Amino acid sequence: MDIDDIANRIRKGERRALARAITLVESGREDHRQKAQELLERLAATPGYALRIGLSGTPGVGKSTFIEAFGTMLTGQGHKVAVLAVDPSSARSGGSILGDKTRMEHLSRDPNAFIRPSPSQSALGGVARRTREAVSLCEAAGFDIVLIETVGVGQSETMVAEMTDLFILLMAPGGGDELQGVKRGIMEMADMILVNKADGDLKPAAERTRADYAGALRLLRHRPQDPEGFPKAVCVSAVEKAGLTDAWAEMQALADWRREQGHLDRRRAEQARYWFAEEVRRGLLARLEHDPEMQARMRDMGEQVARGDLTVARATSDMLNVLGAAS
Ligand code: GDP
């Protein structure tokens, strides 16, 4: 694989080159890893500033229907839309449902859209790195909106919120007035809540749910990176394609405001710092777990600690010194 050639073709927006490059960053092979790094460095100079939108919601809430409708609306306005997925279930089962092309039939055939399912069979931490790298590749290929879809199960949301400019929570109309067991942490991450399925018989329930969430969001916080009135809760119907333009207008208003105030750049800078620290931590752990020499040392020191020949404190600091020295 010629890195210069593939970089050039990505810059020209060639989808096949983009797909191959994403496969490269997803690979666990060491030689692939090095090529991927080279490619990402080569492309880092390419200007590209996509709006990165995270979209989360429990299975069945309508994520793929929404992305199909919303993405098609955006490409209709002249945007180029990439859809990536972070699927925590695929890390365990090896199967992936998110970002599945068969679920977004129209969008997947749209020449101005690019859909990539979640990389499977990898730890969530690995998925995060690959997804971030895929985002950079999509930006270099000229996509100006990158949607990152994830399923609502906790850890993956934090990860997606840490790599996006806006984090959107998709909800379904609830039965009663209680807040559908949404974890507070997830609500705190949300820049906007979209209550989907606001159509037909579900419409009144959707409006009640929207009002409940709007109230909860108001109570929860007003952050300096939010303009007046945000975070908002808005009703949409992915099936009837209703409320999508309004939802998009709200997202743009929020993003524009944050861009003007410098919050977007600051958020990205913080995210870069966060992922750097996270990757170093992961790298150290991986070395501890996979390096036979480190493993032997751990076992040996573990024995000494068990016998009482070494205190836990001393063994820990010695071990950490060795790990530090080995880098
Ligand atoms: P996902 O698992 O979150 O991706 O959800 P899907 O997009 O697969 O949708 C789950 C179910 O909800 C499907 O039967 C959809 O037809 C239905 N659905 C999605 N959006 C809407 C909507 O706006 N209104 C109604 N009434 N049903 C919807």
Short mmCIF file of C-alpha atoms and ligand atoms in Angstrom, two decimals:
data_model
loop_
_atom_site.label_atom_id
_atom_site.label_comp_id
_atom_site.label_asym_id
_atom_site.label_seq_id
_atom_site.Cartn_x
_atom_site.Cartn_y
_atom_site.Cartn_z
CA MET A 1 0.00 0.00 0.00
CA ASP A 2 1.44 3.30 -1.13
CA ILE A 3 0.72 5.83 1.60
CA ASP A 4 1.22 8.88 -0.61
CA ASP A 5 -1.14 7.51 -3.20
CA ILE A 6 -3.85 6.60 -0.71
CA ALA A 7 -3.51 9.99 1.03
CA ASN A 8 -3.97 11.75 -2.30
CA ARG A 9 -6.97 9.69 -3.17
CA ILE A 10 -8.53 10.32 0.23
CA ARG A 11 -8.02 14.08 -0.25
CA LYS A 12 -9.87 13.77 -3.53
CA GLY A 13 -12.73 12.18 -1.63
CA GLU A 14 -12.42 8.70 -3.13
CA ARG A 15 -14.62 6.47 -1.04
CA ARG A 16 -12.79 3.25 -1.82
CA ALA A 17 -9.54 4.77 -0.63
CA LEU A 18 -11.30 6.01 2.50
CA ALA A 19 -12.77 2.57 3.19
CA ARG A 20 -9.36 0.93 2.74
CA ALA A 21 -7.74 3.47 5.02
CA ILE A 22 -10.32 2.81 7.73
CA THR A 23 -9.65 -0.91 7.40
CA LEU A 24 -5.97 -0.07 7.87
CA VAL A 25 -6.55 1.89 11.09
CA GLU A 26 -8.79 -0.90 12.36
CA SER A 27 -6.12 -3.53 11.87
CA GLY A 28 -4.29 -4.83 14.90
CA ARG A 29 -1.17 -5.80 12.96
CA GLU A 30 1.98 -3.94 13.92
CA ASP A 31 3.05 -3.18 10.33
CA HIS A 32 -0.48 -1.90 9.58
CA ARG A 33 -0.34 0.21 12.70
CA GLN A 34 2.81 1.92 11.51
CA LYS A 35 1.36 2.57 8.05
CA ALA A 36 -1.80 3.91 9.66
CA GLN A 37 0.22 6.32 11.77
CA GLU A 38 2.12 7.48 8.73
CA LEU A 39 -1.10 8.04 6.82
CA LEU A 40 -2.72 9.97 9.67
CA GLU A 41 0.33 12.19 9.95
CA ARG A 42 0.32 12.77 6.22
CA LEU A 43 -3.34 13.79 6.35
CA ALA A 44 -3.11 15.86 9.52
CA ALA A 45 -2.16 18.88 7.43
CA THR A 46 -5.29 18.56 5.30
CA PRO A 47 -7.78 21.16 6.38
CA GLY A 48 -11.08 19.66 7.28
CA TYR A 49 -13.33 20.77 10.05
CA ALA A 50 -16.35 18.57 10.17
CA LEU A 51 -19.05 19.03 12.73
CA ARG A 52 -18.84 15.85 14.81
CA ILE A 53 -22.17 14.77 16.22
CA GLY A 54 -22.56 11.90 18.68
CA LEU A 55 -25.94 10.18 18.70
CA SER A 56 -26.92 7.75 21.39
CA GLY A 57 -30.04 5.85 22.33
CA THR A 58 -31.21 2.44 23.44
CA PRO A 59 -31.98 -0.23 20.82
CA GLY A 60 -35.35 0.33 19.19
CA VAL A 61 -35.51 4.05 19.88
CA GLY A 62 -35.10 4.72 16.16
CA LYS A 63 -31.42 5.57 15.69
CA SER A 64 -31.03 4.03 12.26
CA THR A 65 -34.38 5.35 11.04
CA PHE A 66 -33.38 8.78 12.31
CA ILE A 67 -29.91 8.70 10.76
CA GLU A 68 -31.39 7.55 7.45
CA ALA A 69 -33.85 10.47 7.42
CA PHE A 70 -31.57 13.08 8.97
CA GLY A 71 -28.55 12.09 6.87
CA THR A 72 -30.61 12.19 3.68
CA MET A 73 -31.91 15.62 4.60
CA LEU A 74 -28.34 16.84 5.14
CA THR A 75 -26.98 15.44 1.87
CA GLY A 76 -30.01 17.06 0.20
CA GLN A 77 -28.73 20.38 1.54
CA GLY A 78 -25.35 19.74 -0.04
CA HIS A 79 -23.55 18.32 2.98
CA LYS A 80 -21.30 15.31 2.87
CA VAL A 81 -22.20 13.00 5.73
CA ALA A 82 -20.17 10.19 7.25
CA VAL A 83 -21.76 7.77 9.71
CA LEU A 84 -19.53 5.82 12.09
CA ALA A 85 -20.56 3.58 14.94
CA VAL A 86 -19.28 2.62 18.36
CA ASP A 87 -20.97 -0.58 19.32
CA PRO A 88 -20.05 -1.97 22.73
CA SER A 89 -21.82 -5.24 22.01
CA SER A 90 -19.59 -5.96 19.03
CA ALA A 91 -16.58 -5.82 21.34
CA ARG A 92 -17.96 -8.90 23.05
CA SER A 93 -19.92 -10.83 20.46
CA GLY A 94 -17.98 -9.89 17.35
CA GLY A 95 -21.26 -9.01 15.67
CA SER A 96 -22.25 -5.45 14.94
CA ILE A 97 -25.69 -3.95 14.45
CA LEU A 98 -24.89 -0.27 14.56
CA GLY A 99 -24.09 1.55 11.38
CA ASP A 100 -25.37 -1.44 9.47
CA LYS A 101 -25.93 -0.47 5.85
CA THR A 102 -29.01 -2.62 5.49
CA ARG A 103 -30.62 -0.48 8.18
CA MET A 104 -29.97 2.69 6.19
CA GLU A 105 -30.86 1.58 2.74
CA HIS A 106 -31.29 4.95 1.10
CA LEU A 107 -28.40 6.73 2.78
CA SER A 108 -26.00 3.88 2.04
CA ARG A 109 -26.60 4.41 -1.68
CA ASP A 110 -26.25 8.18 -1.44
CA PRO A 111 -23.02 9.29 -3.15
CA ASN A 112 -22.63 12.06 -0.55
CA ALA A 113 -22.87 9.69 2.41
CA PHE A 114 -20.43 7.18 3.79
CA ILE A 115 -21.51 4.57 6.33
CA ARG A 116 -19.11 2.48 8.33
CA PRO A 117 -20.23 -0.06 10.92
CA SER A 118 -18.43 -0.48 14.21
CA PRO A 119 -15.16 -2.38 14.12
CA SER A 120 -15.85 -5.70 15.78
CA GLN A 121 -13.91 -8.02 18.04
CA SER A 122 -11.93 -5.47 19.85
CA ALA A 123 -11.90 -3.98 23.30
CA LEU A 124 -13.91 -0.79 23.66
CA GLY A 125 -10.72 1.21 24.22
CA GLY A 126 -9.38 -0.03 20.89
CA VAL A 127 -12.67 0.85 19.22
CA ALA A 128 -12.34 4.40 20.53
CA ARG A 129 -8.93 4.87 18.96
CA ARG A 130 -10.05 3.43 15.65
CA THR A 131 -13.19 5.54 15.60
CA ARG A 132 -11.26 8.73 16.28
CA GLU A 133 -8.85 7.87 13.53
CA ALA A 134 -11.73 7.08 11.18
CA VAL A 135 -13.17 10.52 11.98
CA SER A 136 -9.91 12.19 10.90
CA LEU A 137 -9.90 10.16 7.70
CA CYS A 138 -13.49 11.15 6.92
CA GLU A 139 -12.66 14.80 7.52
CA ALA A 140 -9.65 14.58 5.22
CA ALA A 141 -11.94 13.04 2.59
CA GLY A 142 -14.10 16.15 2.72
CA PHE A 143 -17.01 14.99 4.86
CA ASP A 144 -18.28 18.04 6.71
CA ILE A 145 -20.65 16.23 9.06
CA VAL A 146 -19.60 13.11 10.93
CA LEU A 147 -22.28 11.27 12.89
CA ILE A 148 -21.09 8.78 15.47
CA GLU A 149 -23.81 6.43 16.56
CA THR A 150 -23.72 4.46 19.77
CA VAL A 151 -26.02 2.39 21.89
CA GLY A 152 -27.11 3.57 25.31
CA VAL A 153 -25.21 1.43 27.75
CA GLY A 154 -22.95 3.77 29.64
CA GLN A 155 -19.26 3.54 28.89
CA SER A 156 -19.59 3.88 25.14
CA GLU A 157 -21.48 7.17 25.55
CA THR A 158 -18.69 8.75 27.52
CA MET A 159 -16.33 7.67 24.81
CA VAL A 160 -18.45 9.13 22.02
CA ALA A 161 -19.10 12.34 23.97
CA GLU A 162 -15.31 12.67 24.32
CA MET A 163 -14.83 12.64 20.57
CA THR A 164 -17.69 14.80 19.34
CA ASP A 165 -18.66 18.48 19.25
CA LEU A 166 -22.30 17.83 20.03
CA PHE A 167 -23.74 14.88 21.89
CA ILE A 168 -27.36 14.07 21.15
CA LEU A 169 -29.55 11.68 23.06
CA LEU A 170 -32.41 10.04 21.17
CA MET A 171 -35.36 9.02 23.35
CA ALA A 172 -38.70 7.36 22.83
CA PRO A 173 -42.01 8.67 24.20
CA GLY A 174 -42.41 7.37 27.75
CA GLY A 175 -45.56 6.04 29.32
CA GLY A 176 -45.67 8.00 32.54
CA ASP A 177 -44.01 11.12 33.73
CA GLU A 178 -40.95 9.45 35.17
CA LEU A 179 -37.70 9.79 33.27
CA GLN A 180 -37.19 6.45 31.56
CA GLY A 181 -34.38 5.32 33.80
CA VAL A 182 -31.90 7.49 31.98
CA LYS A 183 -28.74 7.68 33.97
CA ARG A 184 -27.98 11.12 35.28
CA GLY A 185 -24.48 10.97 33.84
CA ILE A 186 -25.84 10.49 30.34
CA MET A 187 -28.29 13.36 30.76
CA GLU A 188 -25.40 15.52 31.88
CA MET A 189 -23.49 14.70 28.73
CA ALA A 190 -26.40 15.45 26.41
CA ASP A 191 -26.29 18.73 24.50
CA MET A 192 -29.74 18.04 23.19
CA ILE A 193 -32.45 15.46 23.64
CA LEU A 194 -34.55 14.40 20.68
CA VAL A 195 -37.77 12.63 21.52
CA ASN A 196 -38.41 10.46 18.49
CA LYS A 197 -41.67 8.83 17.33
CA ALA A 198 -43.65 12.02 17.83
CA ASP A 199 -46.28 10.87 15.36
CA GLY A 200 -49.73 9.24 15.30
CA ASP A 201 -50.94 7.91 18.64
CA LEU A 202 -47.56 8.50 20.23
CA LYS A 203 -47.56 12.23 19.61
CA PRO A 204 -49.14 13.39 22.91
CA ALA A 205 -46.88 11.06 24.91
CA ALA A 206 -43.87 12.35 22.99
CA GLU A 207 -44.76 15.94 23.82
CA ARG A 208 -45.17 15.07 27.52
CA THR A 209 -41.83 13.25 27.50
CA ARG A 210 -40.21 16.23 25.80
CA ALA A 211 -41.55 18.58 28.48
CA ASP A 212 -40.30 16.24 31.24
CA TYR A 213 -36.81 16.14 29.78
CA ALA A 214 -36.75 19.85 29.10
CA GLY A 215 -37.53 20.38 32.79
CA ALA A 216 -34.94 17.85 33.91
CA LEU A 217 -32.28 19.40 31.70
CA ARG A 218 -33.00 22.85 33.08
CA LEU A 219 -32.65 21.58 36.63
CA LEU A 220 -29.56 19.61 35.85
CA ARG A 221 -27.31 22.30 34.58
CA HIS A 222 -26.50 25.38 32.71
CA ARG A 223 -22.95 25.15 31.52
CA PRO A 224 -20.84 28.07 30.33
CA GLN A 225 -20.53 26.35 26.95
CA ASP A 226 -24.31 26.50 26.49
CA PRO A 227 -26.09 29.57 25.15
CA GLU A 228 -29.32 30.69 26.76
CA GLY A 229 -32.05 28.05 26.44
CA PHE A 230 -29.72 25.07 26.01
CA PRO A 231 -29.61 22.13 26.49
CA LYS A 232 -32.92 21.64 24.71
CA ALA A 233 -35.37 18.81 24.26
CA VAL A 234 -37.11 18.64 20.88
CA CYS A 235 -39.69 16.31 19.32
CA VAL A 236 -39.00 14.56 16.02
CA SER A 237 -40.48 11.80 13.93
CA ALA A 238 -37.88 9.92 11.94
CA VAL A 239 -40.58 7.98 10.11
CA GLU A 240 -42.58 11.05 9.08
CA LYS A 241 -39.39 13.12 8.69
CA ALA A 242 -40.97 15.73 10.93
CA GLY A 243 -39.04 18.14 13.11
CA LEU A 244 -35.74 17.29 11.45
CA THR A 245 -35.10 20.76 10.03
CA ASP A 246 -35.89 22.31 13.41
CA ALA A 247 -33.63 19.84 15.21
CA TRP A 248 -30.84 20.61 12.74
CA ALA A 249 -31.36 24.36 13.17
CA GLU A 250 -30.99 23.95 16.95
CA MET A 251 -27.85 21.85 16.53
CA GLN A 252 -26.35 24.46 14.21
CA ALA A 253 -27.29 27.31 16.53
CA LEU A 254 -25.53 25.55 19.38
CA ALA A 255 -22.49 24.63 17.31
CA ASP A 256 -22.20 28.14 15.82
CA TRP A 257 -22.42 29.75 19.21
CA ARG A 258 -19.80 27.43 20.65
CA ARG A 259 -17.55 28.00 17.67
CA GLU A 260 -17.82 31.77 18.00
CA GLN A 261 -17.18 31.65 21.74
CA GLY A 262 -14.15 29.42 21.26
CA HIS A 263 -15.79 26.53 23.14
CA LEU A 264 -15.53 24.13 20.20
CA ASP A 265 -11.79 24.57 19.84
CA ARG A 266 -11.32 24.34 23.58
CA ARG A 267 -13.40 21.18 23.73
CA ARG A 268 -11.34 19.60 20.97
CA ALA A 269 -8.12 20.58 22.67
CA GLU A 270 -9.35 19.02 25.92
CA GLN A 271 -10.43 15.92 24.04
CA ALA A 272 -6.98 15.58 22.44
CA ARG A 273 -5.42 15.84 25.90
CA TYR A 274 -7.89 13.30 27.30
CA TRP A 275 -7.20 10.73 24.58
CA PHE A 276 -3.47 11.20 24.82
CA ALA A 277 -3.56 10.43 28.55
CA GLU A 278 -6.00 7.58 27.97
CA GLU A 279 -3.84 5.97 25.28
CA VAL A 280 -0.73 6.21 27.43
CA ARG A 281 -2.60 4.52 30.26
CA ARG A 282 -3.85 1.82 27.95
CA GLY A 283 -0.40 1.34 26.46
CA LEU A 284 1.15 0.91 29.89
CA LEU A 285 -1.52 -1.59 30.87
CA ALA A 286 -1.05 -3.49 27.64
CA ARG A 287 2.67 -3.67 28.26
CA LEU A 288 2.03 -5.00 31.73
CA GLU A 289 -0.39 -7.60 30.43
CA HIS A 290 1.41 -8.74 27.30
CA ASP A 291 5.11 -8.41 27.98
CA PRO A 292 6.40 -11.79 29.28
CA GLU A 293 9.22 -10.12 31.18
CA MET A 294 6.81 -7.81 32.99
CA GLN A 295 4.51 -10.72 33.68
CA ALA A 296 7.37 -12.71 35.20
CA ARG A 297 8.36 -9.74 37.32
CA MET A 298 4.76 -9.28 38.50
CA ARG A 299 4.56 -12.94 39.47
CA ASP A 300 7.87 -12.82 41.26
CA MET A 301 7.02 -9.65 43.18
CA GLY A 302 3.55 -11.03 43.87
CA GLU A 303 5.21 -14.02 45.56
CA GLN A 304 7.41 -11.78 47.65
CA VAL A 305 4.45 -9.69 48.72
CA ALA A 306 2.51 -12.86 49.58
CA ARG A 307 5.38 -14.14 51.72
CA GLY A 308 5.64 -10.82 53.48
CA ASP A 309 9.18 -10.21 52.21
CA LEU A 310 8.11 -7.01 50.47
CA THR A 311 5.47 -4.47 51.36
CA VAL A 312 2.74 -3.75 48.82
CA ALA A 313 3.87 -0.12 48.74
CA ARG A 314 7.48 -0.99 47.98
CA ALA A 315 6.57 -3.64 45.38
CA THR A 316 4.21 -1.23 43.63
CA SER A 317 6.70 1.59 43.41
CA ASP A 318 9.45 -0.77 42.20
CA MET A 319 7.15 -2.22 39.58
CA LEU A 320 6.06 1.22 38.38
CA ASN A 321 9.69 2.31 38.18
CA VAL A 322 10.48 -0.68 36.02
CA LEU A 323 7.50 0.06 33.76
CA GLY A 324 8.55 3.68 33.47
CA ALA A 325 12.16 2.74 32.72
CA ALA A 326 11.09 0.26 30.06
CA SER A 327 9.45 2.90 27.90
P1 GDP B 1 -32.55 1.56 16.53
O1 GDP B 1 -32.44 0.19 17.12
O2 GDP B 1 -32.41 2.62 17.57
O3 GDP B 1 -31.64 1.79 15.36
O4 GDP B 1 -34.07 1.70 16.00
P2 GDP B 1 -34.67 1.54 14.54
O5 GDP B 1 -34.35 2.70 13.69
O6 GDP B 1 -34.29 0.20 14.01
O7 GDP B 1 -36.23 1.60 14.84
C1 GDP B 1 -36.85 0.71 15.74
C2 GDP B 1 -38.33 0.66 15.45
O8 GDP B 1 -38.92 1.93 15.69
C3 GDP B 1 -38.64 0.34 13.98
O9 GDP B 1 -39.76 -0.50 13.95
C4 GDP B 1 -38.96 1.69 13.39
O10 GDP B 1 -39.85 1.61 12.30
C5 GDP B 1 -39.61 2.40 14.55
N1 GDP B 1 -39.43 3.86 14.45
C6 GDP B 1 -38.28 4.52 14.22
N2 GDP B 1 -38.51 5.83 14.13
C7 GDP B 1 -39.84 6.02 14.31
C8 GDP B 1 -40.68 7.17 14.33
O11 GDP B 1 -40.28 8.32 14.12
N3 GDP B 1 -42.02 6.94 14.55
C9 GDP B 1 -42.52 5.71 14.76
N4 GDP B 1 -43.81 5.60 14.98
N5 GDP B 1 -41.75 4.60 14.74
C10 GDP B 1 -40.43 4.75 14.53
#
